[in-house]
Amino acid sequence: MSSSVQPKRVRKNPEARRAEIVAAAAGIALAEGLECITMRRVAEELDVRPGLISHYFPVAEELVAEAFGTAAGGELAELLPEADAALPAVRRLARFLGRTEGRRYDELSRLWLNARHLSRFRPALRERVGQQEALWRDGLTALLRDGVESGEFRTPDPHVTAIQLLVVLDGLGAHANTDRTGRPAAITGMAYALAERELALPPGALGAPH
Amino acid sequence: MSSSVQPKRVRKNPEARRAEIVAAAAGIALAEGLECITMRRVAEELDVRPGLISHYFPVAEELVAEAFGTAAGGELAELLPEADAALPAVRRLARFLGRTEGRRYDELSRLWLNARHLSRFRPALRERVGQQEALWRDGLTALLRDGVESGEFRTPDPHVTAIQLLVVLDGLGAHANTDRTGRPAAITGMAYALAERELALPPGALGAPH
DNA sequence: CACGCTATTGGATGTGCGACCAATAGACAA
DNA sequence: TTGTCTATTGGTCGCACATCCAATAGCGTG
């Protein structure tokens, strides 16, 4: 028969293995969905036996929660890079909004949608969703506050504006699994419009909404 | 032994039975979630054997799609009752928005969230979600158009305004499974604010956002 | 009242899952 | 090199599910 499989075991130190498992699970979460994170599926990804996964995560739900946190946290870091801290706030915001449109962001929209729904049944995940929500909100709030302090923006409450922006992005992202062809620009540009209005920026200041 | 169960079979005509099954499934969808619609669960609800359900719905996914359509369609009919057709559009819109806030609407938010996510994996459901989306959009558009024609509102494109409103409602509803205590009024009132702004209504014209 | 149609049952089959555990074999220290 | 520790295996168990099917019994027709 075929001998394409090598039952050779590779022994790694626990922290590294654990990180590897979470990373694999996060990848599955983004590409296939949180419900595809199963002991068997993750094990297959790492070419390892399922028992090993459940050794590191005795309860599957923990791994799902951890995977979501890693995936969402990683994406946030890409959307609001620390490295950009020196840039003008307007420019950072424009970049942020720019990244939240287009197909590239769909994967992330789907992940949030997935997590928001699944957290209905999984307390550990719900916890993580709350944490990530706070991180996203605070990150965006900090950006807006920077802009206000530097005089680029004007808004009575950066915190509220940040939440409003995220609500609109959630609303737009909710349709990530639906057909959105022919959606008018007045819809796809809602986040831009809201930001410009709430921050007292001239129309178009954040870049062409398309 | 216990004889609390009566293996008495009740024989109904196919259309009635089918409708009964869909209704039961729709109830489960709203109360527990679409993934709880299983042959067994629905059968239990109707005090019937699982095989009967799969007789009427040979493929489970069809029942899920049908149940969602029934549940969402029924709720829409409550939100935009035909009986209100004679009322002023402003009043109808105020009612609509009023019903979309508060705990009562959470069940429906959860259903939409559920369906939007699950339709990622279930083509038949995705189809239904698209249909219901159109129904909601068209219903709200008709309301706005009425208001424009009667001179109550002013908006260049009722269709676009309707979608914008629904996007905001989706965004707010996305958090139906999350803790939202202490959410500022500027967030909970976003739909009111958007409607008043886009329809050129004076602030508060649609009722106190809280 | 008897009969036939078919709605309904009861059970079987196969799949994928989480959870659990004793046995095994790498890697590292003595 | 030998021995020990433990990361990893390979397998088992029970559960819930969709799907399928032959047998059964309610109901309307005649």
Short mmCIF file of N, CA and C in Angstrom, two decimals, chain B residues 48-200:
data_model
loop_
_atom_site.label_atom_id
_atom_site.label_comp_id
_atom_site.label_asym_id
_atom_site.label_seq_id
_atom_site.Cartn_x
_atom_site.Cartn_y
_atom_site.Cartn_z
N VAL B 48 -44.44 13.86 17.96
CA VAL B 48 -44.51 13.05 16.75
C VAL B 48 -43.16 12.39 16.56
N ARG B 49 -43.07 11.37 15.75
CA ARG B 49 -41.78 10.69 15.52
C ARG B 49 -40.93 11.46 14.53
N PRO B 50 -39.60 11.46 14.73
CA PRO B 50 -38.70 12.19 13.84
C PRO B 50 -38.86 11.82 12.37
N GLY B 51 -39.13 10.56 12.11
CA GLY B 51 -39.27 10.12 10.73
C GLY B 51 -40.33 10.91 9.97
N LEU B 52 -41.35 11.37 10.71
CA LEU B 52 -42.42 12.11 10.05
C LEU B 52 -41.90 13.44 9.51
N ILE B 53 -41.08 14.09 10.29
CA ILE B 53 -40.52 15.36 9.85
C ILE B 53 -39.71 15.16 8.58
N SER B 54 -38.87 14.14 8.60
CA SER B 54 -38.02 13.94 7.42
C SER B 54 -38.85 13.41 6.24
N HIS B 55 -40.07 12.96 6.53
CA HIS B 55 -40.96 12.60 5.42
C HIS B 55 -41.41 13.86 4.68
N TYR B 56 -41.73 14.90 5.45
CA TYR B 56 -42.18 16.16 4.84
C TYR B 56 -41.01 16.99 4.34
N PHE B 57 -39.89 16.88 5.02
CA PHE B 57 -38.69 17.61 4.60
C PHE B 57 -37.52 16.64 4.50
N PRO B 58 -37.41 15.95 3.36
CA PRO B 58 -36.37 14.93 3.18
C PRO B 58 -34.97 15.49 3.44
N VAL B 59 -34.78 16.76 3.15
CA VAL B 59 -33.49 17.39 3.42
C VAL B 59 -33.68 18.46 4.49
N ALA B 60 -33.00 18.32 5.57
CA ALA B 60 -33.19 19.20 6.73
C ALA B 60 -33.03 20.67 6.39
N GLU B 61 -32.08 20.98 5.54
CA GLU B 61 -31.80 22.38 5.23
C GLU B 61 -33.03 23.10 4.68
N GLU B 62 -33.87 22.37 3.95
CA GLU B 62 -35.08 22.99 3.41
C GLU B 62 -35.96 23.49 4.53
N LEU B 63 -36.08 22.70 5.56
CA LEU B 63 -36.93 23.08 6.68
C LEU B 63 -36.37 24.31 7.38
N VAL B 64 -35.07 24.34 7.55
CA VAL B 64 -34.43 25.49 8.19
C VAL B 64 -34.72 26.76 7.40
N ALA B 65 -34.55 26.67 6.09
CA ALA B 65 -34.79 27.84 5.24
C ALA B 65 -36.24 28.28 5.33
N GLU B 66 -37.14 27.32 5.25
CA GLU B 66 -38.57 27.61 5.32
C GLU B 66 -38.92 28.24 6.67
N ALA B 67 -38.37 27.70 7.72
CA ALA B 67 -38.64 28.21 9.07
C ALA B 67 -38.17 29.65 9.20
N PHE B 68 -36.99 29.93 8.69
CA PHE B 68 -36.50 31.30 8.76
C PHE B 68 -37.43 32.25 8.01
N GLY B 69 -37.81 31.85 6.81
CA GLY B 69 -38.69 32.69 6.00
C GLY B 69 -39.99 32.99 6.73
N THR B 70 -40.55 31.97 7.34
CA THR B 70 -41.81 32.15 8.07
C THR B 70 -41.63 33.07 9.28
N ALA B 71 -40.58 32.82 10.03
CA ALA B 71 -40.34 33.62 11.23
C ALA B 71 -40.07 35.09 10.88
N ALA B 72 -39.15 35.31 9.96
CA ALA B 72 -38.80 36.68 9.58
C ALA B 72 -39.97 37.38 8.91
N GLY B 73 -40.66 36.67 8.04
CA GLY B 73 -41.81 37.25 7.37
C GLY B 73 -42.91 37.63 8.35
N GLY B 74 -43.16 36.75 9.30
CA GLY B 74 -44.18 37.04 10.31
C GLY B 74 -43.83 38.26 11.14
N GLU B 75 -42.57 38.38 11.50
CA GLU B 75 -42.15 39.52 12.32
C GLU B 75 -42.24 40.82 11.52
N LEU B 76 -41.91 40.74 10.26
CA LEU B 76 -42.02 41.94 9.42
C LEU B 76 -43.47 42.42 9.37
N ALA B 77 -44.38 41.47 9.24
CA ALA B 77 -45.80 41.81 9.19
C ALA B 77 -46.25 42.51 10.48
N GLU B 78 -45.59 42.16 11.58
CA GLU B 78 -45.93 42.82 12.85
C GLU B 78 -45.31 44.21 12.93
N LEU B 79 -44.12 44.33 12.33
CA LEU B 79 -43.42 45.61 12.39
C LEU B 79 -44.01 46.64 11.45
N LEU B 80 -44.48 46.17 10.32
CA LEU B 80 -45.09 47.08 9.34
C LEU B 80 -46.47 46.54 8.96
N PRO B 81 -47.42 46.64 9.88
CA PRO B 81 -48.73 46.02 9.63
C PRO B 81 -49.45 46.68 8.46
N GLU B 82 -50.10 45.86 7.64
CA GLU B 82 -50.89 46.37 6.52
C GLU B 82 -51.99 47.28 7.05
N ALA B 83 -52.50 46.92 8.21
CA ALA B 83 -53.62 47.66 8.79
C ALA B 83 -53.27 49.14 9.02
N ASP B 84 -51.97 49.42 9.13
CA ASP B 84 -51.56 50.80 9.40
C ASP B 84 -51.51 51.67 8.15
N ALA B 85 -51.83 51.06 7.02
CA ALA B 85 -51.62 51.75 5.74
C ALA B 85 -52.24 53.15 5.70
N ALA B 86 -53.29 53.34 6.44
CA ALA B 86 -53.98 54.63 6.40
C ALA B 86 -53.30 55.69 7.28
N LEU B 87 -52.51 55.25 8.23
CA LEU B 87 -51.86 56.19 9.15
C LEU B 87 -50.83 57.06 8.44
N PRO B 88 -50.53 58.22 9.02
CA PRO B 88 -49.46 59.07 8.48
C PRO B 88 -48.14 58.30 8.49
N ALA B 89 -47.33 58.51 7.48
CA ALA B 89 -46.06 57.78 7.36
C ALA B 89 -45.15 58.05 8.55
N VAL B 90 -45.14 59.28 9.04
CA VAL B 90 -44.29 59.62 10.18
C VAL B 90 -44.65 58.72 11.37
N ARG B 91 -45.93 58.56 11.55
CA ARG B 91 -46.39 57.75 12.67
C ARG B 91 -46.02 56.28 12.49
N ARG B 92 -46.18 55.80 11.27
CA ARG B 92 -45.82 54.40 11.00
C ARG B 92 -44.32 54.17 11.20
N LEU B 93 -43.54 55.13 10.75
CA LEU B 93 -42.09 55.00 10.91
C LEU B 93 -41.71 55.03 12.38
N ALA B 94 -42.36 55.92 13.12
CA ALA B 94 -42.08 56.00 14.55
C ALA B 94 -42.39 54.68 15.24
N ARG B 95 -43.50 54.08 14.85
CA ARG B 95 -43.86 52.78 15.42
C ARG B 95 -42.82 51.72 15.08
N PHE B 96 -42.46 51.72 13.81
CA PHE B 96 -41.46 50.75 13.35
C PHE B 96 -40.18 50.86 14.17
N LEU B 97 -39.68 52.08 14.28
CA LEU B 97 -38.43 52.28 15.03
C LEU B 97 -38.62 51.94 16.50
N GLY B 98 -39.77 52.28 17.02
CA GLY B 98 -40.04 51.98 18.43
C GLY B 98 -39.99 50.49 18.70
N ARG B 99 -40.47 49.73 17.74
CA ARG B 99 -40.48 48.28 17.95
C ARG B 99 -39.10 47.66 17.76
N THR B 100 -38.21 48.39 17.10
CA THR B 100 -36.88 47.81 16.87
C THR B 100 -35.93 48.08 18.03
N GLU B 101 -36.44 48.66 19.09
CA GLU B 101 -35.55 48.79 20.25
C GLU B 101 -36.15 48.03 21.42
N GLY B 102 -35.37 47.82 22.41
CA GLY B 102 -35.87 47.09 23.57
C GLY B 102 -35.68 45.59 23.44
N ARG B 103 -35.83 44.92 24.55
CA ARG B 103 -35.61 43.48 24.64
C ARG B 103 -36.49 42.69 23.68
N ARG B 104 -37.66 43.17 23.46
CA ARG B 104 -38.62 42.47 22.62
C ARG B 104 -38.01 42.15 21.24
N TYR B 105 -37.24 43.10 20.74
CA TYR B 105 -36.69 42.95 19.39
C TYR B 105 -35.42 42.10 19.37
N ASP B 106 -34.85 41.87 20.54
CA ASP B 106 -33.61 41.11 20.61
C ASP B 106 -33.73 39.73 19.97
N GLU B 107 -34.86 39.09 20.21
CA GLU B 107 -35.08 37.76 19.66
C GLU B 107 -34.94 37.80 18.14
N LEU B 108 -35.50 38.82 17.55
CA LEU B 108 -35.45 38.95 16.10
C LEU B 108 -34.04 39.31 15.62
N SER B 109 -33.37 40.18 16.36
CA SER B 109 -31.98 40.51 16.01
C SER B 109 -31.13 39.25 15.99
N ARG B 110 -31.34 38.45 17.01
CA ARG B 110 -30.59 37.19 17.09
C ARG B 110 -30.89 36.28 15.91
N LEU B 111 -32.14 36.27 15.50
CA LEU B 111 -32.52 35.43 14.36
C LEU B 111 -31.82 35.88 13.09
N TRP B 112 -31.82 37.17 12.86
CA TRP B 112 -31.17 37.68 11.66
C TRP B 112 -29.66 37.40 11.70
N LEU B 113 -29.08 37.64 12.84
CA LEU B 113 -27.65 37.37 13.02
C LEU B 113 -27.36 35.91 12.71
N ASN B 114 -28.17 35.06 13.31
CA ASN B 114 -28.08 33.62 13.13
C ASN B 114 -28.16 33.25 11.64
N ALA B 115 -29.17 33.77 10.99
CA ALA B 115 -29.40 33.43 9.58
C ALA B 115 -28.29 33.96 8.70
N ARG B 116 -27.84 35.17 8.99
CA ARG B 116 -26.79 35.76 8.16
C ARG B 116 -25.51 34.95 8.26
N HIS B 117 -25.23 34.47 9.46
CA HIS B 117 -24.03 33.65 9.60
C HIS B 117 -24.22 32.27 8.97
N LEU B 118 -25.32 31.62 9.33
CA LEU B 118 -25.53 30.25 8.89
C LEU B 118 -25.64 30.15 7.37
N SER B 119 -26.08 31.23 6.74
CA SER B 119 -26.24 31.18 5.29
C SER B 119 -24.88 31.08 4.59
N ARG B 120 -23.84 31.23 5.37
CA ARG B 120 -22.50 31.01 4.82
C ARG B 120 -22.34 29.56 4.37
N PHE B 121 -22.98 28.66 5.09
CA PHE B 121 -22.82 27.23 4.81
C PHE B 121 -24.04 26.60 4.14
N ARG B 122 -25.18 27.29 4.16
CA ARG B 122 -26.42 26.70 3.67
C ARG B 122 -27.01 27.52 2.53
N PRO B 123 -26.79 27.09 1.31
CA PRO B 123 -27.28 27.82 0.14
C PRO B 123 -28.78 28.10 0.18
N ALA B 124 -29.57 27.12 0.57
CA ALA B 124 -31.02 27.31 0.58
C ALA B 124 -31.40 28.42 1.56
N LEU B 125 -30.72 28.45 2.67
CA LEU B 125 -30.98 29.51 3.66
C LEU B 125 -30.53 30.86 3.12
N ARG B 126 -29.37 30.86 2.46
CA ARG B 126 -28.86 32.12 1.90
C ARG B 126 -29.89 32.72 0.95
N GLU B 127 -30.48 31.85 0.17
CA GLU B 127 -31.53 32.27 -0.76
C GLU B 127 -32.67 32.96 -0.01
N ARG B 128 -33.13 32.34 1.06
CA ARG B 128 -34.22 32.90 1.84
C ARG B 128 -33.85 34.21 2.51
N VAL B 129 -32.65 34.28 2.98
CA VAL B 129 -32.19 35.51 3.61
C VAL B 129 -32.26 36.65 2.59
N GLY B 130 -31.82 36.35 1.38
CA GLY B 130 -31.89 37.35 0.33
C GLY B 130 -33.32 37.80 0.06
N GLN B 131 -34.22 36.84 0.01
CA GLN B 131 -35.64 37.16 -0.21
C GLN B 131 -36.19 38.04 0.90
N GLN B 132 -35.97 37.64 2.12
CA GLN B 132 -36.49 38.42 3.25
C GLN B 132 -35.87 39.81 3.30
N GLU B 133 -34.58 39.88 3.00
CA GLU B 133 -33.91 41.17 2.94
C GLU B 133 -34.66 42.09 1.97
N ALA B 134 -35.00 41.55 0.81
CA ALA B 134 -35.70 42.33 -0.20
C ALA B 134 -37.07 42.76 0.32
N LEU B 135 -37.76 41.85 0.98
CA LEU B 135 -39.08 42.19 1.50
C LEU B 135 -39.01 43.32 2.53
N TRP B 136 -38.06 43.22 3.42
CA TRP B 136 -37.91 44.25 4.45
C TRP B 136 -37.55 45.59 3.80
N ARG B 137 -36.61 45.52 2.87
CA ARG B 137 -36.14 46.73 2.19
C ARG B 137 -37.29 47.38 1.44
N ASP B 138 -38.03 46.57 0.70
CA ASP B 138 -39.12 47.11 -0.10
C ASP B 138 -40.25 47.64 0.78
N GLY B 139 -40.52 46.93 1.89
CA GLY B 139 -41.57 47.40 2.79
C GLY B 139 -41.24 48.76 3.36
N LEU B 140 -40.00 48.91 3.80
CA LEU B 140 -39.58 50.17 4.39
C LEU B 140 -39.51 51.27 3.32
N THR B 141 -39.03 50.89 2.15
CA THR B 141 -38.98 51.86 1.04
C THR B 141 -40.37 52.39 0.72
N ALA B 142 -41.35 51.49 0.68
CA ALA B 142 -42.73 51.90 0.38
C ALA B 142 -43.22 52.90 1.42
N LEU B 143 -42.90 52.62 2.67
CA LEU B 143 -43.30 53.53 3.74
C LEU B 143 -42.70 54.92 3.52
N LEU B 144 -41.42 54.93 3.24
CA LEU B 144 -40.74 56.22 3.04
C LEU B 144 -41.29 56.95 1.82
N ARG B 145 -41.55 56.18 0.79
CA ARG B 145 -42.09 56.79 -0.43
C ARG B 145 -43.45 57.45 -0.14
N ASP B 146 -44.25 56.74 0.63
CA ASP B 146 -45.54 57.32 1.03
C ASP B 146 -45.33 58.68 1.70
N GLY B 147 -44.39 58.68 2.61
CA GLY B 147 -44.13 59.91 3.34
C GLY B 147 -43.66 61.04 2.45
N VAL B 148 -42.85 60.69 1.47
CA VAL B 148 -42.36 61.70 0.54
C VAL B 148 -43.52 62.24 -0.29
N GLU B 149 -44.35 61.32 -0.77
CA GLU B 149 -45.47 61.74 -1.62
C GLU B 149 -46.49 62.59 -0.87
N SER B 150 -46.66 62.27 0.41
CA SER B 150 -47.62 63.04 1.20
C SER B 150 -46.98 64.33 1.75
N GLY B 151 -45.70 64.50 1.45
CA GLY B 151 -45.03 65.72 1.88
C GLY B 151 -44.56 65.69 3.32
N GLU B 152 -44.66 64.54 3.99
CA GLU B 152 -44.20 64.45 5.38
C GLU B 152 -42.68 64.39 5.46
N PHE B 153 -42.08 63.70 4.49
CA PHE B 153 -40.63 63.54 4.45
C PHE B 153 -40.05 64.30 3.26
N ARG B 154 -38.74 64.36 3.27
CA ARG B 154 -38.04 64.87 2.10
C ARG B 154 -36.74 64.09 1.97
N THR B 155 -36.59 63.32 0.92
CA THR B 155 -35.36 62.58 0.70
C THR B 155 -35.21 62.30 -0.78
N PRO B 156 -34.01 62.45 -1.30
CA PRO B 156 -33.79 62.27 -2.74
C PRO B 156 -34.06 60.83 -3.17
N ASP B 157 -33.81 59.88 -2.31
CA ASP B 157 -33.93 58.48 -2.72
C ASP B 157 -34.40 57.60 -1.55
N PRO B 158 -35.71 57.37 -1.46
CA PRO B 158 -36.26 56.57 -0.36
C PRO B 158 -35.62 55.19 -0.26
N HIS B 159 -35.31 54.63 -1.41
CA HIS B 159 -34.71 53.30 -1.43
C HIS B 159 -33.38 53.28 -0.69
N VAL B 160 -32.55 54.26 -1.01
CA VAL B 160 -31.24 54.35 -0.35
C VAL B 160 -31.40 54.60 1.15
N THR B 161 -32.30 55.51 1.49
CA THR B 161 -32.53 55.80 2.90
C THR B 161 -32.99 54.56 3.66
N ALA B 162 -33.85 53.79 3.02
CA ALA B 162 -34.34 52.55 3.66
C ALA B 162 -33.17 51.62 3.95
N ILE B 163 -32.31 51.45 2.97
CA ILE B 163 -31.16 50.55 3.17
C ILE B 163 -30.26 51.07 4.28
N GLN B 164 -30.03 52.38 4.28
CA GLN B 164 -29.17 52.95 5.33
C GLN B 164 -29.74 52.66 6.70
N LEU B 165 -31.05 52.81 6.82
CA LEU B 165 -31.71 52.54 8.08
C LEU B 165 -31.52 51.08 8.49
N LEU B 166 -31.70 50.20 7.53
CA LEU B 166 -31.56 48.77 7.83
C LEU B 166 -30.13 48.41 8.19
N VAL B 167 -29.18 49.08 7.55
CA VAL B 167 -27.77 48.81 7.89
C VAL B 167 -27.50 49.18 9.35
N VAL B 168 -28.01 50.34 9.74
CA VAL B 168 -27.81 50.75 11.14
C VAL B 168 -28.51 49.78 12.10
N LEU B 169 -29.71 49.37 11.75
CA LEU B 169 -30.42 48.42 12.60
C LEU B 169 -29.66 47.09 12.69
N ASP B 170 -29.10 46.67 11.57
CA ASP B 170 -28.28 45.45 11.59
C ASP B 170 -27.07 45.64 12.49
N GLY B 171 -26.45 46.80 12.39
CA GLY B 171 -25.28 47.07 13.22
C GLY B 171 -25.61 47.05 14.69
N LEU B 172 -26.73 47.65 15.04
CA LEU B 172 -27.15 47.64 16.45
C LEU B 172 -27.53 46.23 16.89
N GLY B 173 -28.22 45.53 16.01
CA GLY B 173 -28.68 44.18 16.33
C GLY B 173 -27.56 43.17 16.42
N ALA B 174 -26.43 43.48 15.81
CA ALA B 174 -25.30 42.55 15.82
C ALA B 174 -24.82 42.25 17.23
N HIS B 175 -25.18 43.14 18.16
CA HIS B 175 -24.70 42.97 19.53
C HIS B 175 -25.73 42.33 20.43
N ALA B 176 -26.74 41.70 19.82
CA ALA B 176 -27.85 41.14 20.60
C ALA B 176 -27.41 40.05 21.57
N ASN B 177 -26.26 39.45 21.31
CA ASN B 177 -25.79 38.40 22.21
C ASN B 177 -24.70 38.89 23.16
N THR B 178 -24.46 40.17 23.13
CA THR B 178 -23.38 40.75 23.91
C THR B 178 -23.96 41.64 25.01
N ASP B 179 -23.15 41.94 25.96
CA ASP B 179 -23.58 42.84 27.02
C ASP B 179 -23.59 44.27 26.50
N ARG B 180 -24.73 44.92 26.62
CA ARG B 180 -24.83 46.28 26.09
C ARG B 180 -25.24 47.28 27.17
N THR B 181 -25.05 46.89 28.41
CA THR B 181 -25.43 47.79 29.48
C THR B 181 -24.55 49.04 29.41
N GLY B 182 -25.14 50.16 29.71
CA GLY B 182 -24.38 51.40 29.73
C GLY B 182 -24.08 51.94 28.35
N ARG B 183 -24.82 51.48 27.37
CA ARG B 183 -24.61 52.01 26.03
C ARG B 183 -25.23 53.41 25.98
N PRO B 184 -24.45 54.39 25.52
CA PRO B 184 -24.94 55.77 25.51
C PRO B 184 -26.15 55.95 24.58
N ALA B 185 -26.98 56.95 24.88
CA ALA B 185 -28.18 57.21 24.09
C ALA B 185 -27.82 57.58 22.65
N ALA B 186 -26.64 58.15 22.47
CA ALA B 186 -26.22 58.53 21.12
C ALA B 186 -26.03 57.30 20.25
N ILE B 187 -25.91 56.14 20.87
CA ILE B 187 -25.80 54.89 20.11
C ILE B 187 -27.17 54.27 19.91
N THR B 188 -27.89 54.07 21.01
CA THR B 188 -29.20 53.43 20.90
C THR B 188 -30.14 54.24 20.01
N GLY B 189 -29.90 55.53 19.94
CA GLY B 189 -30.78 56.37 19.13
C GLY B 189 -30.32 56.59 17.70
N MET B 190 -29.29 55.85 17.29
CA MET B 190 -28.72 56.07 15.95
C MET B 190 -29.74 55.96 14.82
N ALA B 191 -30.63 55.00 14.93
CA ALA B 191 -31.61 54.82 13.86
C ALA B 191 -32.54 56.03 13.78
N TYR B 192 -32.99 56.51 14.95
CA TYR B 192 -33.84 57.70 14.98
C TYR B 192 -33.10 58.89 14.36
N ALA B 193 -31.87 59.09 14.78
CA ALA B 193 -31.10 60.22 14.29
C ALA B 193 -30.93 60.16 12.79
N LEU B 194 -30.60 58.97 12.31
CA LEU B 194 -30.41 58.82 10.86
C LEU B 194 -31.70 59.13 10.12
N ALA B 195 -32.80 58.57 10.59
CA ALA B 195 -34.08 58.80 9.92
C ALA B 195 -34.43 60.28 9.90
N GLU B 196 -34.31 60.93 11.04
CA GLU B 196 -34.67 62.35 11.09
C GLU B 196 -33.78 63.20 10.19
N ARG B 197 -32.49 62.87 10.19
CA ARG B 197 -31.57 63.63 9.35
C ARG B 197 -31.85 63.41 7.86
N GLU B 198 -31.93 62.15 7.46
CA GLU B 198 -32.09 61.82 6.04
C GLU B 198 -33.46 62.20 5.49
N LEU B 199 -34.45 62.27 6.39
CA LEU B 199 -35.80 62.59 5.92
C LEU B 199 -36.17 64.05 6.17
N ALA B 200 -35.17 64.81 6.61
CA ALA B 200 -35.40 66.24 6.85
C ALA B 200 -36.53 66.48 7.85
#
